[in-house]
């Protein structure tokens, strides 16, 4: 390639300083042919939802990761009616970009090229603080007193938890309902509340409550409700829905509260409360991702 040329993909990056890339996974988004993300051919010749002519999928416009696993060791598709790639005797071809080197069948190159043995793993040799195998633990705030798999160790013993945060964990006696945060179609995280179009589509903060719990609490559609945790409270409009139903956990009926996470004290939307006022600061043992998807709250008509 000549100086100044756009790369076709990350496979052309070199470690000698002769190439440059802001982020390697996006190499190939903009090539000598122009903006590949603007491609708008939605043809699907495979019939499997594989549309390589539509926009750009990182890396290398590949649509199905590890697609080498869709063919047998000889390169023949396991299912001829649902084939993505195949070996024609001299080279790899098909509807998708092969997710491995150009090595022919029989060369010992496996489908999972990010692992030295070339196969998928259900374990991590030395990368997990609570490994090598995945284990189930109850959230630190749980309506269930004991882990059903091993009652003596209910919570993850190597999770990241500072003493201040440990002092602000609630219990099911004071906060009997499970809450979870999530995103909605009209808004994305805390960014699009600054966009007028998104704000018009979904202006008001709301809390999603199942019909059974709403009936018990005397809460009707559109009522303002107060949701409290050990760490604070928020207020929002109630959306009473059939979508959230009570769960029976270890013989106990448990209700769930749904809390979209998009609003705050700034933006084009109506002013609202920060959903993460309620969430606990418990970090996953490996990635330190916080437990925002399962925690305990109380709910009442405001």
GROMACS .gro file of C-alpha atoms in nm:
model
  302
    1UNK     CA    1   0.000   0.000   0.000
    2UNK     CA    2   0.109   0.358  -0.065
    3UNK     CA    3   0.153   0.633   0.190
    4UNK     CA    4  -0.177   0.802   0.273
    5UNK     CA    5  -0.399   0.513   0.168
    6UNK     CA    6  -0.687   0.408   0.393
    7UNK     CA    7  -0.654   0.052   0.525
    8UNK     CA    8  -0.901  -0.218   0.429
    9UNK     CA    9  -0.903  -0.366   0.779
   10UNK     CA   10  -0.706  -0.432   1.097
   11UNK     CA   11  -0.519  -0.720   0.930
   12UNK     CA   12  -0.311  -0.454   0.749
   13UNK     CA   13  -0.199  -0.281   1.070
   14UNK     CA   14   0.173  -0.314   1.145
   15UNK     CA   15   0.374  -0.271   1.462
   16UNK     CA   16   0.660  -0.074   1.301
   17UNK     CA   17   0.481   0.263   1.304
   18UNK     CA   18   0.404   0.264   0.932
   19UNK     CA   19   0.028   0.244   0.997
   20UNK     CA   20  -0.205   0.430   1.231
   21UNK     CA   21  -0.548   0.352   1.371
   22UNK     CA   22  -0.760   0.523   1.636
   23UNK     CA   23  -0.923   0.194   1.739
   24UNK     CA   24  -0.835  -0.132   1.566
   25UNK     CA   25  -1.186  -0.279   1.563
   26UNK     CA   26  -1.304   0.010   1.344
   27UNK     CA   27  -1.031  -0.035   1.085
   28UNK     CA   28  -1.216  -0.089   0.759
   29UNK     CA   29  -1.508   0.142   0.842
   30UNK     CA   30  -1.364   0.399   0.601
   31UNK     CA   31  -1.153   0.266   0.316
   32UNK     CA   32  -1.031   0.387  -0.023
   33UNK     CA   33  -1.385   0.306  -0.143
   34UNK     CA   34  -1.531   0.558   0.102
   35UNK     CA   35  -1.759   0.537   0.404
   36UNK     CA   36  -1.848   0.169   0.443
   37UNK     CA   37  -2.087   0.253   0.726
   38UNK     CA   38  -2.308   0.431   0.470
   39UNK     CA   39  -2.365   0.113   0.266
   40UNK     CA   40  -2.738   0.048   0.225
   41UNK     CA   41  -2.773  -0.280   0.037
   42UNK     CA   42  -2.998  -0.495   0.256
   43UNK     CA   43  -2.991  -0.801   0.030
   44UNK     CA   44  -2.983  -1.128   0.225
   45UNK     CA   45  -2.878  -1.404  -0.017
   46UNK     CA   46  -2.820  -1.648   0.269
   47UNK     CA   47  -3.176  -1.611   0.402
   48UNK     CA   48  -3.030  -1.608   0.752
   49UNK     CA   49  -3.028  -1.235   0.817
   50UNK     CA   50  -2.669  -1.197   0.697
   51UNK     CA   51  -2.657  -0.862   0.511
   52UNK     CA   52  -2.289  -0.781   0.438
   53UNK     CA   53  -2.388  -0.489   0.214
   54UNK     CA   54  -2.567  -0.302   0.490
   55UNK     CA   55  -2.345  -0.060   0.689
   56UNK     CA   56  -2.032  -0.214   0.847
   57UNK     CA   57  -1.987  -0.471   1.121
   58UNK     CA   58  -1.664  -0.481   1.314
   59UNK     CA   59  -1.425  -0.638   1.271
   60UNK     CA   60  -1.378  -0.677   0.895
   61UNK     CA   61  -1.752  -0.654   0.823
   62UNK     CA   62  -1.802  -1.001   0.968
   63UNK     CA   63  -2.165  -1.069   1.066
   64UNK     CA   64  -2.133  -1.390   1.268
   65UNK     CA   65  -1.840  -1.431   1.504
   66UNK     CA   66  -1.674  -1.775   1.514
   67UNK     CA   67  -1.854  -1.875   1.194
   68UNK     CA   68  -1.589  -2.144   1.132
   69UNK     CA   69  -1.791  -2.348   1.383
   70UNK     CA   70  -2.080  -2.359   1.129
   71UNK     CA   71  -1.888  -2.608   0.913
   72UNK     CA   72  -1.739  -2.947   0.991
   73UNK     CA   73  -1.361  -3.009   1.009
   74UNK     CA   74  -1.351  -3.064   0.631
   75UNK     CA   75  -1.513  -2.726   0.565
   76UNK     CA   76  -1.858  -2.858   0.472
   77UNK     CA   77  -2.158  -2.676   0.629
   78UNK     CA   78  -2.323  -2.877   0.903
   79UNK     CA   79  -2.657  -2.769   0.754
   80UNK     CA   80  -2.660  -2.708   0.378
   81UNK     CA   81  -2.980  -2.506   0.410
   82UNK     CA   82  -2.822  -2.264   0.658
   83UNK     CA   83  -2.469  -2.211   0.535
   84UNK     CA   84  -2.261  -1.900   0.596
   85UNK     CA   85  -1.919  -2.012   0.473
   86UNK     CA   86  -1.766  -2.323   0.314
   87UNK     CA   87  -1.440  -2.457   0.170
   88UNK     CA   88  -1.457  -2.510  -0.208
   89UNK     CA   89  -1.138  -2.714  -0.230
   90UNK     CA   90  -0.902  -2.422  -0.285
   91UNK     CA   91  -1.034  -2.133  -0.076
   92UNK     CA   92  -1.298  -2.024   0.173
   93UNK     CA   93  -1.609  -1.852   0.042
   94UNK     CA   94  -1.974  -1.798   0.123
   95UNK     CA   95  -2.205  -1.525   0.244
   96UNK     CA   96  -1.995  -1.404   0.538
   97UNK     CA   97  -1.631  -1.311   0.606
   98UNK     CA   98  -1.460  -1.620   0.757
   99UNK     CA   99  -1.371  -1.562   1.120
  100UNK     CA  100  -1.025  -1.721   1.113
  101UNK     CA  101  -0.717  -1.733   0.895
  102UNK     CA  102  -0.716  -1.862   0.539
  103UNK     CA  103  -0.576  -2.192   0.661
  104UNK     CA  104  -0.736  -2.488   0.480
  105UNK     CA  105  -0.921  -2.770   0.659
  106UNK     CA  106  -0.688  -3.017   0.824
  107UNK     CA  107  -0.429  -2.752   0.911
  108UNK     CA  108  -0.513  -2.761   1.281
  109UNK     CA  109  -0.667  -2.412   1.296
  110UNK     CA  110  -0.980  -2.423   1.512
  111UNK     CA  111  -1.292  -2.203   1.500
  112UNK     CA  112  -1.211  -2.008   1.818
  113UNK     CA  113  -0.898  -1.828   1.708
  114UNK     CA  114  -0.868  -1.616   2.024
  115UNK     CA  115  -0.788  -1.929   2.225
  116UNK     CA  116  -0.458  -2.115   2.173
  117UNK     CA  117  -0.635  -2.453   2.159
  118UNK     CA  118  -0.886  -2.324   1.899
  119UNK     CA  119  -1.199  -2.440   2.080
  120UNK     CA  120  -1.454  -2.263   2.297
  121UNK     CA  121  -1.417  -2.254   2.673
  122UNK     CA  122  -1.666  -2.286   2.954
  123UNK     CA  123  -1.394  -2.200   3.203
  124UNK     CA  124  -1.103  -1.960   3.252
  125UNK     CA  125  -0.771  -2.107   3.356
  126UNK     CA  126  -0.638  -1.813   3.557
  127UNK     CA  127  -0.844  -1.506   3.464
  128UNK     CA  128  -1.130  -1.517   3.717
  129UNK     CA  129  -1.104  -1.423   4.082
  130UNK     CA  130  -1.391  -1.664   4.151
  131UNK     CA  131  -1.304  -1.920   3.879
  132UNK     CA  132  -1.213  -2.136   3.704
  133UNK     CA  133  -1.581  -2.228   3.647
  134UNK     CA  134  -1.879  -1.989   3.655
  135UNK     CA  135  -2.081  -2.006   3.975
  136UNK     CA  136  -2.421  -1.874   4.079
  137UNK     CA  137  -2.449  -1.639   4.374
  138UNK     CA  138  -2.747  -1.441   4.496
  139UNK     CA  139  -2.720  -1.061   4.459
  140UNK     CA  140  -2.597  -0.890   4.775
  141UNK     CA  141  -2.950  -0.755   4.816
  142UNK     CA  142  -3.176  -1.054   4.764
  143UNK     CA  143  -3.524  -1.155   4.878
  144UNK     CA  144  -3.391  -1.509   4.916
  145UNK     CA  145  -3.211  -1.571   5.242
  146UNK     CA  146  -2.994  -1.860   5.123
  147UNK     CA  147  -2.839  -1.957   4.792
  148UNK     CA  148  -3.027  -2.269   4.684
  149UNK     CA  149  -2.713  -2.422   4.532
  150UNK     CA  150  -2.499  -2.382   4.843
  151UNK     CA  151  -2.673  -2.219   5.143
  152UNK     CA  152  -2.351  -2.157   5.335
  153UNK     CA  153  -2.215  -1.917   5.070
  154UNK     CA  154  -2.502  -1.708   4.939
  155UNK     CA  155  -2.305  -1.406   4.813
  156UNK     CA  156  -1.989  -1.395   4.608
  157UNK     CA  157  -1.706  -1.399   4.867
  158UNK     CA  158  -1.460  -1.214   4.642
  159UNK     CA  159  -1.689  -0.941   4.509
  160UNK     CA  160  -1.560  -0.585   4.542
  161UNK     CA  161  -1.740  -0.419   4.833
  162UNK     CA  162  -1.610  -0.124   5.033
  163UNK     CA  163  -1.708  -0.092   5.399
  164UNK     CA  164  -1.912   0.224   5.340
  165UNK     CA  165  -2.118   0.051   5.073
  166UNK     CA  166  -2.158  -0.259   5.289
  167UNK     CA  167  -2.316  -0.041   5.558
  168UNK     CA  168  -2.577   0.077   5.308
  169UNK     CA  169  -2.712  -0.260   5.195
  170UNK     CA  170  -3.083  -0.321   5.253
  171UNK     CA  171  -3.272  -0.633   5.359
  172UNK     CA  172  -3.595  -0.796   5.246
  173UNK     CA  173  -3.772  -0.708   5.571
  174UNK     CA  174  -3.750  -0.332   5.510
  175UNK     CA  175  -3.731  -0.345   5.130
  176UNK     CA  176  -3.943  -0.642   5.016
  177UNK     CA  177  -3.942  -0.589   4.638
  178UNK     CA  178  -3.678  -0.660   4.374
  179UNK     CA  179  -3.588  -0.372   4.140
  180UNK     CA  180  -3.403  -0.375   3.812
  181UNK     CA  181  -3.286  -0.090   3.588
  182UNK     CA  182  -3.302  -0.101   3.210
  183UNK     CA  183  -3.318   0.105   2.891
  184UNK     CA  184  -3.621   0.183   2.675
  185UNK     CA  185  -3.653   0.219   2.297
  186UNK     CA  186  -3.700   0.596   2.296
  187UNK     CA  187  -3.394   0.685   2.506
  188UNK     CA  188  -3.037   0.563   2.547
  189UNK     CA  189  -2.856   0.577   2.880
  190UNK     CA  190  -2.825   0.941   2.997
  191UNK     CA  191  -2.729   1.086   2.659
  192UNK     CA  192  -3.048   1.120   2.457
  193UNK     CA  193  -3.237   1.309   2.728
  194UNK     CA  194  -3.053   1.610   2.578
  195UNK     CA  195  -3.212   1.541   2.234
  196UNK     CA  196  -3.543   1.720   2.176
  197UNK     CA  197  -3.683   1.448   1.948
  198UNK     CA  198  -3.618   1.179   2.209
  199UNK     CA  199  -3.753   1.403   2.484
  200UNK     CA  200  -4.078   1.452   2.290
  201UNK     CA  201  -4.109   1.074   2.238
  202UNK     CA  202  -4.062   1.001   2.610
  203UNK     CA  203  -4.064   1.318   2.825
  204UNK     CA  204  -4.153   1.185   3.171
  205UNK     CA  205  -3.970   0.950   3.404
  206UNK     CA  206  -4.174   0.645   3.499
  207UNK     CA  207  -4.164   0.332   3.711
  208UNK     CA  208  -4.305   0.003   3.582
  209UNK     CA  209  -4.519  -0.186   3.832
  210UNK     CA  210  -4.711  -0.511   3.791
  211UNK     CA  211  -5.089  -0.511   3.818
  212UNK     CA  212  -5.098  -0.726   4.130
  213UNK     CA  213  -4.859  -0.508   4.330
  214UNK     CA  214  -5.025  -0.188   4.209
  215UNK     CA  215  -5.361  -0.321   4.328
  216UNK     CA  216  -5.217  -0.408   4.670
  217UNK     CA  217  -5.069  -0.059   4.704
  218UNK     CA  218  -5.369   0.130   4.567
  219UNK     CA  219  -5.156   0.266   4.282
  220UNK     CA  220  -5.326   0.358   3.955
  221UNK     CA  221  -5.188   0.439   3.610
  222UNK     CA  222  -5.020   0.781   3.617
  223UNK     CA  223  -4.998   0.811   3.996
  224UNK     CA  224  -4.675   0.948   4.137
  225UNK     CA  225  -4.489   0.681   4.333
  226UNK     CA  226  -4.190   0.685   4.563
  227UNK     CA  227  -3.937   0.402   4.531
  228UNK     CA  228  -3.694   0.374   4.823
  229UNK     CA  229  -3.376   0.177   4.886
  230UNK     CA  230  -3.133   0.183   5.179
  231UNK     CA  231  -2.935   0.446   4.986
  232UNK     CA  232  -3.211   0.694   4.900
  233UNK     CA  233  -3.533   0.737   4.702
  234UNK     CA  234  -3.672   0.852   4.368
  235UNK     CA  235  -4.018   0.965   4.258
  236UNK     CA  236  -4.180   0.907   3.919
  237UNK     CA  237  -4.507   0.832   3.739
  238UNK     CA  238  -4.645   0.479   3.769
  239UNK     CA  239  -4.694   0.265   3.461
  240UNK     CA  240  -4.911  -0.030   3.565
  241UNK     CA  241  -4.843  -0.320   3.332
  242UNK     CA  242  -4.917  -0.685   3.264
  243UNK     CA  243  -4.555  -0.728   3.155
  244UNK     CA  244  -4.406  -0.759   3.503
  245UNK     CA  245  -4.550  -1.049   3.699
  246UNK     CA  246  -4.474  -1.184   4.047
  247UNK     CA  247  -4.218  -1.461   4.079
  248UNK     CA  248  -4.232  -1.753   4.319
  249UNK     CA  249  -3.881  -1.798   4.461
  250UNK     CA  250  -3.824  -2.085   4.702
  251UNK     CA  251  -4.194  -2.085   4.788
  252UNK     CA  252  -4.210  -1.708   4.842
  253UNK     CA  253  -4.398  -1.466   4.613
  254UNK     CA  254  -4.171  -1.178   4.510
  255UNK     CA  255  -4.272  -0.867   4.312
  256UNK     CA  256  -4.039  -0.681   4.073
  257UNK     CA  257  -4.021  -0.305   4.003
  258UNK     CA  258  -3.888  -0.188   3.664
  259UNK     CA  259  -3.684   0.135   3.663
  260UNK     CA  260  -3.573   0.289   3.330
  261UNK     CA  261  -3.244   0.469   3.388
  262UNK     CA  262  -3.247   0.772   3.155
  263UNK     CA  263  -3.361   1.081   3.345
  264UNK     CA  264  -3.177   1.332   3.561
  265UNK     CA  265  -3.164   1.695   3.670
  266UNK     CA  266  -3.052   1.821   3.326
  267UNK     CA  267  -3.171   1.770   2.970
  268UNK     CA  268  -3.456   1.838   2.728
  269UNK     CA  269  -3.679   1.584   2.903
  270UNK     CA  270  -3.875   1.667   3.215
  271UNK     CA  271  -3.646   1.683   3.515
  272UNK     CA  272  -3.624   1.355   3.702
  273UNK     CA  273  -3.435   1.154   3.958
  274UNK     CA  274  -3.115   0.956   3.899
  275UNK     CA  275  -3.205   0.586   3.900
  276UNK     CA  276  -2.863   0.502   4.037
  277UNK     CA  277  -2.954   0.678   4.362
  278UNK     CA  278  -3.111   0.342   4.444
  279UNK     CA  279  -2.854   0.097   4.312
  280UNK     CA  280  -2.588  -0.067   4.534
  281UNK     CA  281  -2.214  -0.021   4.477
  282UNK     CA  282  -2.124  -0.390   4.467
  283UNK     CA  283  -1.857  -0.475   4.211
  284UNK     CA  284  -1.837  -0.801   4.019
  285UNK     CA  285  -1.534  -1.002   4.131
  286UNK     CA  286  -1.364  -0.980   3.791
  287UNK     CA  287  -1.487  -0.681   3.591
  288UNK     CA  288  -1.614  -0.474   3.889
  289UNK     CA  289  -1.945  -0.426   3.703
  290UNK     CA  290  -2.196  -0.308   3.964
  291UNK     CA  291  -2.514  -0.492   4.065
  292UNK     CA  292  -2.757  -0.254   3.897
  293UNK     CA  293  -2.989  -0.529   3.773
  294UNK     CA  294  -3.103  -0.679   4.103
  295UNK     CA  295  -3.148  -0.489   4.429
  296UNK     CA  296  -3.413  -0.437   4.698
  297UNK     CA  297  -3.663  -0.150   4.723
  298UNK     CA  298  -3.993  -0.046   4.875
  299UNK     CA  299  -4.265   0.131   4.674
  300UNK     CA  300  -4.554   0.349   4.790
  301UNK     CA  301  -4.794   0.601   4.649
  302UNK     CA  302  -4.630   0.943   4.686
   0.00000   0.00000   0.00000
